[in-house]
JSON list of C-alpha atoms in Angstrom, two decimals:
[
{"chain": "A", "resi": 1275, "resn": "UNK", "atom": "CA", "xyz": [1.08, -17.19, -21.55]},
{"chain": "A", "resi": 1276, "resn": "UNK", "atom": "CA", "xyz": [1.35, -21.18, -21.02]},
{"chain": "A", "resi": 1277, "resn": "UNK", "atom": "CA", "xyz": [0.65, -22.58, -17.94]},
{"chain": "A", "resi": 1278, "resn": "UNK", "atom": "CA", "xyz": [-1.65, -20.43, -15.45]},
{"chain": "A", "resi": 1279, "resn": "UNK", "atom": "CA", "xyz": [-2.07, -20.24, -11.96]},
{"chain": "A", "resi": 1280, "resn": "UNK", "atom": "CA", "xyz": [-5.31, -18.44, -10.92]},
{"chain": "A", "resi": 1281, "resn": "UNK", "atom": "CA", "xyz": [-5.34, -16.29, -7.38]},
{"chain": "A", "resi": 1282, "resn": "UNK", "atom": "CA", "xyz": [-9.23, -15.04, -6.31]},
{"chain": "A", "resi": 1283, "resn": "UNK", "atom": "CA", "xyz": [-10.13, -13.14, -3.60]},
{"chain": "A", "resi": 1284, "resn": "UNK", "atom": "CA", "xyz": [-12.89, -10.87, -3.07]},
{"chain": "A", "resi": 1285, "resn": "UNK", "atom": "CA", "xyz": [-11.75, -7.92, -4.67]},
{"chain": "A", "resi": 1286, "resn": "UNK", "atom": "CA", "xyz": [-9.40, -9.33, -7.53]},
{"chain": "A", "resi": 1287, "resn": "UNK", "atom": "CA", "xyz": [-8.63, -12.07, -9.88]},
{"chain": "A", "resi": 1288, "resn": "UNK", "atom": "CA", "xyz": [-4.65, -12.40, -10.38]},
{"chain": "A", "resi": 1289, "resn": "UNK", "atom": "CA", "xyz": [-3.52, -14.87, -13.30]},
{"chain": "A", "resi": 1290, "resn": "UNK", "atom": "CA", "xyz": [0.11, -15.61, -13.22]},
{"chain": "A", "resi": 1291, "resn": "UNK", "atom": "CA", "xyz": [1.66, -16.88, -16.52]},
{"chain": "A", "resi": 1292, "resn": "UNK", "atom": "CA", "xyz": [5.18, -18.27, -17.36]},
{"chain": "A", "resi": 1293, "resn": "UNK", "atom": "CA", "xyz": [6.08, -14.33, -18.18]},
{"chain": "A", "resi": 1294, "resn": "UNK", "atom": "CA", "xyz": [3.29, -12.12, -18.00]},
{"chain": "A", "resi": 1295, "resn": "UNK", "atom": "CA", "xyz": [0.70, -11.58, -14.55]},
{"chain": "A", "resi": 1296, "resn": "UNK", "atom": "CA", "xyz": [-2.80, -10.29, -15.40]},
{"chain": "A", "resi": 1297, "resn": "UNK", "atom": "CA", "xyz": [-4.95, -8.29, -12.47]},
{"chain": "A", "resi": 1298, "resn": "UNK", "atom": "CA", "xyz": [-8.09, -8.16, -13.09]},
{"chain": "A", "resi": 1299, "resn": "UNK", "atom": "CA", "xyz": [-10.19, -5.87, -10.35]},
{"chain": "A", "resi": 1300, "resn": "UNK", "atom": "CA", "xyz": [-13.26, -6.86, -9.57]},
{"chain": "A", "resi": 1301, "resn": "UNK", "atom": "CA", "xyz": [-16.62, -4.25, -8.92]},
{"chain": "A", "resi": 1302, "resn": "UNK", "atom": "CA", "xyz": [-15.81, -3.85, -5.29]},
{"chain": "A", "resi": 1303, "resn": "UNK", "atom": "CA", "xyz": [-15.84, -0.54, -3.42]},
{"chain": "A", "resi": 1304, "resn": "UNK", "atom": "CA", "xyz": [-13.27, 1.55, -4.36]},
{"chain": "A", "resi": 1305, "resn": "UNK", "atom": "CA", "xyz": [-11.99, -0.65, -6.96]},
{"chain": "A", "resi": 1306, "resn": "UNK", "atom": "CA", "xyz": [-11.68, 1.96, -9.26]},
{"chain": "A", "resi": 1307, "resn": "UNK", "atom": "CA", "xyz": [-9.68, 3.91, -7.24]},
{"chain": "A", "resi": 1308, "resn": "UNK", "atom": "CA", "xyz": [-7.19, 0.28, -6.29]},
{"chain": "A", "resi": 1309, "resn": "UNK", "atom": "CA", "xyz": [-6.69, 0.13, -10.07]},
{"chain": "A", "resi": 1310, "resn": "UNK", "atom": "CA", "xyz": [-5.53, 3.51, -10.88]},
{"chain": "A", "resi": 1311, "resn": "UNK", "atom": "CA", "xyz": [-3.18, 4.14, -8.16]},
{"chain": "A", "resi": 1312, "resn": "UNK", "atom": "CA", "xyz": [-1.87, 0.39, -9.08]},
{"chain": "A", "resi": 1313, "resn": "UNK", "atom": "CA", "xyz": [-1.70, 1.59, -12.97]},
{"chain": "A", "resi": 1314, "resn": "UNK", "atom": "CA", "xyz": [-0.37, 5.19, -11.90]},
{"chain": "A", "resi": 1315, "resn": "UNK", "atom": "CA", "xyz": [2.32, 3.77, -10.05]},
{"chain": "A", "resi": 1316, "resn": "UNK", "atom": "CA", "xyz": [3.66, 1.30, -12.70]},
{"chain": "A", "resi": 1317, "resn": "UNK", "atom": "CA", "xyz": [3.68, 3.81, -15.32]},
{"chain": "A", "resi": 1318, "resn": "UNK", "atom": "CA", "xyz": [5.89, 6.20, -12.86]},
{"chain": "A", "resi": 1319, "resn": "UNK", "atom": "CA", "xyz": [8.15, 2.75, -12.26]},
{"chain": "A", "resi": 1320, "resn": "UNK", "atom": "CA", "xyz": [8.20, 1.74, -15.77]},
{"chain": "A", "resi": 1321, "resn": "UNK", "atom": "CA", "xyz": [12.18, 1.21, -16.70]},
{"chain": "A", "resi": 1322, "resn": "UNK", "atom": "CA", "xyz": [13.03, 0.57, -13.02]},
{"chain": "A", "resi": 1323, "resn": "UNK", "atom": "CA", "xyz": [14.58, -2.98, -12.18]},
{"chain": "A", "resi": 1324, "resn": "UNK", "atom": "CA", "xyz": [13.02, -4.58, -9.28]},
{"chain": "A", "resi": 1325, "resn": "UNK", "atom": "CA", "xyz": [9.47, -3.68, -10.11]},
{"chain": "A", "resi": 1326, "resn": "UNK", "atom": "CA", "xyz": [6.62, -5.01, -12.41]},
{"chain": "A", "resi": 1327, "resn": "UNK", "atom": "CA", "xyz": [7.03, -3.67, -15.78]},
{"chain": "A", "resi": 1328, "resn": "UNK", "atom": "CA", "xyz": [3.26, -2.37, -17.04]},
{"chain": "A", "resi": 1329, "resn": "UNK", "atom": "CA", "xyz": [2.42, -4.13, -20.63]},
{"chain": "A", "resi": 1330, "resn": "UNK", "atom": "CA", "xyz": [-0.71, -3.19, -21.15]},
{"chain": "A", "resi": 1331, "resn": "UNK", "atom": "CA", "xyz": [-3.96, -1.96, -19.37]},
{"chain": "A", "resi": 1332, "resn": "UNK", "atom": "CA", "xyz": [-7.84, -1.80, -19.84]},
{"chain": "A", "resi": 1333, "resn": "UNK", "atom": "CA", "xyz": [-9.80, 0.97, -17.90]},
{"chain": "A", "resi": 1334, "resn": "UNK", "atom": "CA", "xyz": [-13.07, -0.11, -19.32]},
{"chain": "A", "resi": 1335, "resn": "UNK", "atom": "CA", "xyz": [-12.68, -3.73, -17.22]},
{"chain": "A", "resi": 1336, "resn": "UNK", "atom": "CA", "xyz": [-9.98, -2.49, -14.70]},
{"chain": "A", "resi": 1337, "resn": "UNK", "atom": "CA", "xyz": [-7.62, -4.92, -15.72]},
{"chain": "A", "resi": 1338, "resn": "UNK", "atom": "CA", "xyz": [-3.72, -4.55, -15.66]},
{"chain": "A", "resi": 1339, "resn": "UNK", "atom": "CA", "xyz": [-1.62, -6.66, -17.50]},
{"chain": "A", "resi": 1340, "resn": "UNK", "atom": "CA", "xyz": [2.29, -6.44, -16.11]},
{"chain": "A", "resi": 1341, "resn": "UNK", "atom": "CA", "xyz": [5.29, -8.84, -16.21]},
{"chain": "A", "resi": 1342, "resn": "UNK", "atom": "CA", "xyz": [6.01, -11.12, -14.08]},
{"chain": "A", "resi": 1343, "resn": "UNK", "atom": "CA", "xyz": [8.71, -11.10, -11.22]},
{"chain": "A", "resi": 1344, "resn": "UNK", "atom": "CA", "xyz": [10.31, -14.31, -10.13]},
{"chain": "A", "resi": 1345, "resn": "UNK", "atom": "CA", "xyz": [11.16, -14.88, -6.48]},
{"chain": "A", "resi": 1346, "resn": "UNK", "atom": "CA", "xyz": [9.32, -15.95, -2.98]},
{"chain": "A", "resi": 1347, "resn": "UNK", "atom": "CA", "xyz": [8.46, -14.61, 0.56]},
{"chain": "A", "resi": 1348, "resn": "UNK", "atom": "CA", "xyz": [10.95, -15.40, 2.90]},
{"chain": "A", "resi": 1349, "resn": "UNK", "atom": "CA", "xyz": [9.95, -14.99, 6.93]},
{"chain": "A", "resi": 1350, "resn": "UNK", "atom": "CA", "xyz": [13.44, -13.99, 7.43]},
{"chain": "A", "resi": 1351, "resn": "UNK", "atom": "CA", "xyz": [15.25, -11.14, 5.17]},
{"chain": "A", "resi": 1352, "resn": "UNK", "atom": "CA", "xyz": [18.88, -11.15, 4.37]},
{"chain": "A", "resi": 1353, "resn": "UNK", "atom": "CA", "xyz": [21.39, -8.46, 4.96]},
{"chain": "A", "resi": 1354, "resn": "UNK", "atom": "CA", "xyz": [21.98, -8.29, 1.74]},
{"chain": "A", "resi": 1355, "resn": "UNK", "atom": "CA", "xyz": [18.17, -8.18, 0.95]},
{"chain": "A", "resi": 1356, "resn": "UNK", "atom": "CA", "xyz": [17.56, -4.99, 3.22]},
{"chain": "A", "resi": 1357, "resn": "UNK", "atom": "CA", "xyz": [20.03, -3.25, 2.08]},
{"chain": "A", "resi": 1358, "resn": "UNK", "atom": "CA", "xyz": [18.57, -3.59, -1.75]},
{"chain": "A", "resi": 1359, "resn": "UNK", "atom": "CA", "xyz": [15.27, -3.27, -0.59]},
{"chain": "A", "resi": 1360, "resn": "UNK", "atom": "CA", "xyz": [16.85, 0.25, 1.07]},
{"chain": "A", "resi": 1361, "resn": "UNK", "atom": "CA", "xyz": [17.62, 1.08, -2.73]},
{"chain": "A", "resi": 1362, "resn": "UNK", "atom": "CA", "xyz": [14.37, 0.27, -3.82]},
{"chain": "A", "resi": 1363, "resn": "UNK", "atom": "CA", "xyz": [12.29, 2.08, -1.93]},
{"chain": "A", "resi": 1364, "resn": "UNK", "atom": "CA", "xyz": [14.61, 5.15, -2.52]},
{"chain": "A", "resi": 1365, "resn": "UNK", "atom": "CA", "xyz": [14.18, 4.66, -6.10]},
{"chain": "A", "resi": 1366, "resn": "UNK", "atom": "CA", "xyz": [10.41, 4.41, -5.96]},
{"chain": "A", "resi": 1367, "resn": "UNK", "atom": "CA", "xyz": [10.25, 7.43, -4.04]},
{"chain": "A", "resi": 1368, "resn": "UNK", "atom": "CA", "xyz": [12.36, 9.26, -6.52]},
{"chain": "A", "resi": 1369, "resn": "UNK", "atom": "CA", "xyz": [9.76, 8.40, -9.28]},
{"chain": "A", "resi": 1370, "resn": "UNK", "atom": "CA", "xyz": [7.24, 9.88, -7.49]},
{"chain": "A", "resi": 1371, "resn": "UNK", "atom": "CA", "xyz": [5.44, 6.82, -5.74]},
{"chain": "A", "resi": 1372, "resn": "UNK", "atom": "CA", "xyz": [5.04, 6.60, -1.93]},
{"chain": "A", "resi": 1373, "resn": "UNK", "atom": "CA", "xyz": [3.64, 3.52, -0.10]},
{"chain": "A", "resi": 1374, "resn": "UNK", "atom": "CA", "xyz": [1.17, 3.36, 2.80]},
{"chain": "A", "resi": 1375, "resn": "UNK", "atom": "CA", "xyz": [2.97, -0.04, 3.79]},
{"chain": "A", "resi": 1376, "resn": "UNK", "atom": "CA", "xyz": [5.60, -2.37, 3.28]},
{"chain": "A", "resi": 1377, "resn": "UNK", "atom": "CA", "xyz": [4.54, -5.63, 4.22]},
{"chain": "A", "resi": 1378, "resn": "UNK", "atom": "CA", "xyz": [6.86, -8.67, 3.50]},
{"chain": "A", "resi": 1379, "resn": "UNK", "atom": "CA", "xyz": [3.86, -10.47, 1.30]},
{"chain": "A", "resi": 1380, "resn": "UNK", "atom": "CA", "xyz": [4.57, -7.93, -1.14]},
{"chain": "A", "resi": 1381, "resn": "UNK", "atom": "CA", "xyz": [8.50, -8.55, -1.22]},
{"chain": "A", "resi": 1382, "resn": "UNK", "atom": "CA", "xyz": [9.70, -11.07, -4.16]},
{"chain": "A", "resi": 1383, "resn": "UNK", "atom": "CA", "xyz": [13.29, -12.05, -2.73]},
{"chain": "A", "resi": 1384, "resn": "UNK", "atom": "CA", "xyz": [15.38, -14.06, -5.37]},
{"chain": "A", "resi": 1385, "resn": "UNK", "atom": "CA", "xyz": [19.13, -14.94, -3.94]},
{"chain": "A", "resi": 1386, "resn": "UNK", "atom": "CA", "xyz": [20.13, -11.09, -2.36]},
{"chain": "A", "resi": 1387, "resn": "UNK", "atom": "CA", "xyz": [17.79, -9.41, -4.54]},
{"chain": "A", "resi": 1388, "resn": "UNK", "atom": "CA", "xyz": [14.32, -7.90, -3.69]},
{"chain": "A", "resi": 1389, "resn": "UNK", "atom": "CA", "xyz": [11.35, -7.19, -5.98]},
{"chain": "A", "resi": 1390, "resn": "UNK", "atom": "CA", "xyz": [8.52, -5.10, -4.88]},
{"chain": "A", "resi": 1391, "resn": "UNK", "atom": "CA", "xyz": [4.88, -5.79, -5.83]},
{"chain": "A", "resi": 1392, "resn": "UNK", "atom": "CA", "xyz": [1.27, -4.53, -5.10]},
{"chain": "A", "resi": 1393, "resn": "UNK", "atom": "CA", "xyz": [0.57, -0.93, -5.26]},
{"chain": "A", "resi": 1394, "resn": "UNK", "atom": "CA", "xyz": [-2.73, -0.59, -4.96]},
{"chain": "A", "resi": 1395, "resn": "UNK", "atom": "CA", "xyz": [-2.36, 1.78, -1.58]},
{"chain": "A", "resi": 1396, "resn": "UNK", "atom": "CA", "xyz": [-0.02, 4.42, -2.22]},
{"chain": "A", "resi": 1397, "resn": "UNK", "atom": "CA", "xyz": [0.27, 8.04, -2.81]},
{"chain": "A", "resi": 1398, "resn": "UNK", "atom": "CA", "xyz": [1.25, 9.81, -6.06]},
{"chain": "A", "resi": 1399, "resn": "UNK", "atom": "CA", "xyz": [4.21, 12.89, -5.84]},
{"chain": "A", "resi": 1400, "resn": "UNK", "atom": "CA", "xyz": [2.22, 16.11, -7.40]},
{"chain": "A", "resi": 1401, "resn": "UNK", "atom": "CA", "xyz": [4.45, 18.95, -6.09]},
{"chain": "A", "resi": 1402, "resn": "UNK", "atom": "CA", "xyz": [7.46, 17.99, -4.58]},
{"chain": "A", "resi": 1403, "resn": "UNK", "atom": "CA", "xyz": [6.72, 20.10, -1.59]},
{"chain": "A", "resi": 1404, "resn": "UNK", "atom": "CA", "xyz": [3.26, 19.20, -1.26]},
{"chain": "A", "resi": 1405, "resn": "UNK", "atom": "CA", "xyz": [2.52, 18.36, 2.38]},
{"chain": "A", "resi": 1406, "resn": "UNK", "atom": "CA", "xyz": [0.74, 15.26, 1.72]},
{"chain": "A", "resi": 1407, "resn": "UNK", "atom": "CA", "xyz": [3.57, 13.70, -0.66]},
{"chain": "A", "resi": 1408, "resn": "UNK", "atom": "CA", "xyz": [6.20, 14.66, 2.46]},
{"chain": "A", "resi": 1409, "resn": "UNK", "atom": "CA", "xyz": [4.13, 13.12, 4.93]},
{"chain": "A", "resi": 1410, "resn": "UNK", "atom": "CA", "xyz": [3.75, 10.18, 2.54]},
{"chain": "A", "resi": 1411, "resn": "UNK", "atom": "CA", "xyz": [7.48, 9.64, 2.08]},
{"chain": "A", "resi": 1412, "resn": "UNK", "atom": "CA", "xyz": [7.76, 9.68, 6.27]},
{"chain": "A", "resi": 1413, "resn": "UNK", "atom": "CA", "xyz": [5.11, 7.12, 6.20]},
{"chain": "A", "resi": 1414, "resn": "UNK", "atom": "CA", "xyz": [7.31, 4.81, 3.40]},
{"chain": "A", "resi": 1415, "resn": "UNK", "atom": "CA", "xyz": [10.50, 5.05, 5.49]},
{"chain": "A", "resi": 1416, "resn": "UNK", "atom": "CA", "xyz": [8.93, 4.42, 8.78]},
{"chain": "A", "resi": 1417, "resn": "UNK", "atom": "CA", "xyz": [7.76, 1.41, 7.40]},
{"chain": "A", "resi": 1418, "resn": "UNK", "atom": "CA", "xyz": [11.22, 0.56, 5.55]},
{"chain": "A", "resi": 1419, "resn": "UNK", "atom": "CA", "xyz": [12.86, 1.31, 9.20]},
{"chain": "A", "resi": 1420, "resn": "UNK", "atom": "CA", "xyz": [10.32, -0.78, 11.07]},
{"chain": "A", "resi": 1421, "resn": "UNK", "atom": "CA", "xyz": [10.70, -3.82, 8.59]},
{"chain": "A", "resi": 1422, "resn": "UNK", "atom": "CA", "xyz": [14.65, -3.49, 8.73]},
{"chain": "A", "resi": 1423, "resn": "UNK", "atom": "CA", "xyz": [14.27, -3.56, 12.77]},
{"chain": "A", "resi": 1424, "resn": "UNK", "atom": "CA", "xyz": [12.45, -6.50, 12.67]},
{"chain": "A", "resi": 1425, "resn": "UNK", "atom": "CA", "xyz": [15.20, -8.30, 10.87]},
{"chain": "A", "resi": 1426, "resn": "UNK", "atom": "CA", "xyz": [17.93, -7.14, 11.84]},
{"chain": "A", "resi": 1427, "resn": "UNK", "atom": "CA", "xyz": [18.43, -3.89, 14.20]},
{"chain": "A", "resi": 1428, "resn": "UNK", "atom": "CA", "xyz": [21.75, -4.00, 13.75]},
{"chain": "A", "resi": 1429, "resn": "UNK", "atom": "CA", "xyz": [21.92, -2.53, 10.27]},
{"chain": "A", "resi": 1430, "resn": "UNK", "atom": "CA", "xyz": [20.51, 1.01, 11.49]},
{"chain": "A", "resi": 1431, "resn": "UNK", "atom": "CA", "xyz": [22.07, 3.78, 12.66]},
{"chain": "A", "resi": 1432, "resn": "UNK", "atom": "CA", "xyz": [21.67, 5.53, 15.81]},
{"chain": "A", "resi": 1433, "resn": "UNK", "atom": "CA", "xyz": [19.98, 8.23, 13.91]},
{"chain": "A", "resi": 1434, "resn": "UNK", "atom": "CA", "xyz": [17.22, 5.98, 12.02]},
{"chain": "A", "resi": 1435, "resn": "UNK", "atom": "CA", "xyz": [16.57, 3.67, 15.49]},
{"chain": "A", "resi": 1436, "resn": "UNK", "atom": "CA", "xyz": [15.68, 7.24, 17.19]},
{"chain": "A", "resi": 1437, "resn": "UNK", "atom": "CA", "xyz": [13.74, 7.81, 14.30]},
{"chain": "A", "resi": 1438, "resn": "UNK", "atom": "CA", "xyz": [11.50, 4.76, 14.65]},
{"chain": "A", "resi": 1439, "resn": "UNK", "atom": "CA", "xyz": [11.35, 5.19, 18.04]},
{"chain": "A", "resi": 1440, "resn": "UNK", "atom": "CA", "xyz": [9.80, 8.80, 17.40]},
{"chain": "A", "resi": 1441, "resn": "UNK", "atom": "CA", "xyz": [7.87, 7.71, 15.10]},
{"chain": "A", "resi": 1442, "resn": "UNK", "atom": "CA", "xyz": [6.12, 4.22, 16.48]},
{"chain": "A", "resi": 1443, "resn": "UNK", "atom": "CA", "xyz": [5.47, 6.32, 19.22]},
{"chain": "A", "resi": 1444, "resn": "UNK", "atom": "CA", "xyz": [3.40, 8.93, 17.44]},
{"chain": "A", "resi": 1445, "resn": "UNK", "atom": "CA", "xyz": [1.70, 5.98, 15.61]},
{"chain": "A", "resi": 1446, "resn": "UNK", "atom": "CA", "xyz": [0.40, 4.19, 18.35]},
{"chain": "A", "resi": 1447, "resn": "UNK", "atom": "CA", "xyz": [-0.87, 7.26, 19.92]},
{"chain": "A", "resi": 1448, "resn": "UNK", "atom": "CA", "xyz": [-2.82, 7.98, 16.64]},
{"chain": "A", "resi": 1449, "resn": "UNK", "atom": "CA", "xyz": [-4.21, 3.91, 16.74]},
{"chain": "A", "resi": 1450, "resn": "UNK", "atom": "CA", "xyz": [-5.02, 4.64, 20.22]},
{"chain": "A", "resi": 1451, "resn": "UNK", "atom": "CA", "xyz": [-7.30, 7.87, 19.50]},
{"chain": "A", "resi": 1452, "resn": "UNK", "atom": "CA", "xyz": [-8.31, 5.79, 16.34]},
{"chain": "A", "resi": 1453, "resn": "UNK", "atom": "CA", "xyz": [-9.95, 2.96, 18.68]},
{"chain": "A", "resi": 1454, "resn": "UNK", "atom": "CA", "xyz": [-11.53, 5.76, 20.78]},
{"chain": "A", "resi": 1455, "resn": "UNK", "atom": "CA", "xyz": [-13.08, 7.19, 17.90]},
{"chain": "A", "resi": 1456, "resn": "UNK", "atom": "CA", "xyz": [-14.11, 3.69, 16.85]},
{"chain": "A", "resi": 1457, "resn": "UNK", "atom": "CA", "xyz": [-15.68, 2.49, 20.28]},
{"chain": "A", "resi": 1458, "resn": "UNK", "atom": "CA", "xyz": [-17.93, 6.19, 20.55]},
{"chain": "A", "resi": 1459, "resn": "UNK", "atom": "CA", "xyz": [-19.33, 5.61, 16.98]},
{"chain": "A", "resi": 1460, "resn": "UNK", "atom": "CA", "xyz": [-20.35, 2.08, 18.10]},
{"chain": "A", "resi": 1461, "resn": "UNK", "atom": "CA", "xyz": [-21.59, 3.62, 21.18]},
{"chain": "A", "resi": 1462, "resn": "UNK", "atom": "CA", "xyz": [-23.43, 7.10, 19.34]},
{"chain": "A", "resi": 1463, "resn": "UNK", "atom": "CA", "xyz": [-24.94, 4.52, 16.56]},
{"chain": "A", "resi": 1464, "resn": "UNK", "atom": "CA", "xyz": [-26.22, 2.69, 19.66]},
{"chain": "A", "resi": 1465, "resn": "UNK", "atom": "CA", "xyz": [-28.42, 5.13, 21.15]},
{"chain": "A", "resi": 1466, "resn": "UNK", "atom": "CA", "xyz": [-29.67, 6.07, 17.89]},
{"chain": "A", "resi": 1467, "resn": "UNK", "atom": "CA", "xyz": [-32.97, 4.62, 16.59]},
{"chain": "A", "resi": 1468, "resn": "UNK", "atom": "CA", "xyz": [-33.08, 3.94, 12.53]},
{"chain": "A", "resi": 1469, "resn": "UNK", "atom": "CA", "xyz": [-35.03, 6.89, 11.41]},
{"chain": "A", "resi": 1470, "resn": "UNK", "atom": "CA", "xyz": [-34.57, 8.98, 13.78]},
{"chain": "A", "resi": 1471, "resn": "UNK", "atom": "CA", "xyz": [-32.35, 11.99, 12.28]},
{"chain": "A", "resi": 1472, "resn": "UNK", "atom": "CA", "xyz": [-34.28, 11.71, 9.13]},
{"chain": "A", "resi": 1473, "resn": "UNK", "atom": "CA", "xyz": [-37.46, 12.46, 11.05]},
{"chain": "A", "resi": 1474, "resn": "UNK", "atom": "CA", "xyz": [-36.02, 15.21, 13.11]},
{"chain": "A", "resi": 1475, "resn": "UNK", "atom": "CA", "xyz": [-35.30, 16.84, 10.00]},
{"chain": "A", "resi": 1476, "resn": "UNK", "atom": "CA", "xyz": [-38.49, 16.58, 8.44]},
{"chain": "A", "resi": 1477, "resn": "UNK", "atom": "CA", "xyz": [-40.62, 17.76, 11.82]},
{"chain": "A", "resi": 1478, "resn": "UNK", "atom": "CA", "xyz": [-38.15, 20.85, 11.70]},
{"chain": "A", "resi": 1479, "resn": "UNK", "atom": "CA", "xyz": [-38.77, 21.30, 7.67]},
{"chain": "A", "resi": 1480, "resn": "UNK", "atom": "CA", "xyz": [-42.23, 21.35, 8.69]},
{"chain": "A", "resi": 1481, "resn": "UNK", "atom": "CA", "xyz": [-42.45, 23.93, 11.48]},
{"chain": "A", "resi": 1482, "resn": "UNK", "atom": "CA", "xyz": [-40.43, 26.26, 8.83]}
]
């Protein structure tokens, strides 16, 4: 591979060649589950410009060995960029892969061009119909609307800026019930004493 660079973080080991990037997952919760949907979703993509093409792969470490795509971040996104990454995503969703995000960390941009990398959070088309897979794709083109938005607003229509609208309403109502939900299990796991379940159990097994 030549020259390496080496990227470490808790839960992965990525070593970047001159051609070839090597992801190795490390024995993390749910790792196992990080590497399939990541090896699932490259084999669905394989053939498809604009995402990493899957070389080779080894279950028994969790390691993924794909090619490498040439580009940068860029804080700011192009027209031209949006509308490929527009494309993309409605390629990708064609081949039966749905992403839970679309941050711009995993978006290669090289001149008006857009790569896509990272899928170790997404969802997998069984059935076409299945209601998971179309709540899924919702999910992938809220996200695609909300990063277009932040660039430039201009490039949607009426129709898809009513749709965000909808839609980053619904969300935040669903973050705001998530926090609740949060702040009483904090509070619940607060008034409990370690043990204490665990014994109720066992003075109730006993009276049986």
């Amino acid at each position: 591979m030549g020259m390496i660079s080496i990227y470490e973080t808790g839960k992965m080991r990525v070593e970047i060649g001159n051609d070839e990037v090597v992801k190795i997952f490390k024995v993390r919760p749910r790792y196992k589950k990080r590497y399939n949907c990541e090896k699932l979703a490259l084999l669905r993509l394989k053939g498809l410009s604009g995402f990493p093409e899957i070389i080779k792969y080894k279950d028994d470490d969790t390691t993924l060995t794909m090619t490498r795509l040439f580009g940068e971040n860029k804080e700011q996104l192009s027209d031209e960029a949006l509308q490929h990454l527009r494309l993309l995503v409605e390629k990708m969703l064609s081949a039966g892969v749905a992403r839970h995000s679309l941050p711009e960390r995993d978006l290669l941009i090289k001149g008006g061009k857009v790569s896509i990398v990272d899928f170790e959070r997404v969802t997998l088309r069984g059935s076409p119909w299945s209601p998971m897979w179309l709540i899924s794709k919702k999910v992938t083109r809220f996200h695609l609307l909300r990063l277009i938005s932040r660039h430039n607003s201009a490039l949607l229509s009426e129709k898809e800026k009513n749709k965000l609208a909808y839609f980053s309403n619904i969300r935040e109502k669903l973050q705001v019930l998530k926090r609740l939900r949060s702040k009483g299990r904090k509070v619940w796991r607060s008034k409990t004493k370690p043990g204490e379940y665990t014994n109720k159990f066992e003075s109730e097994k006993a009276k049986k």
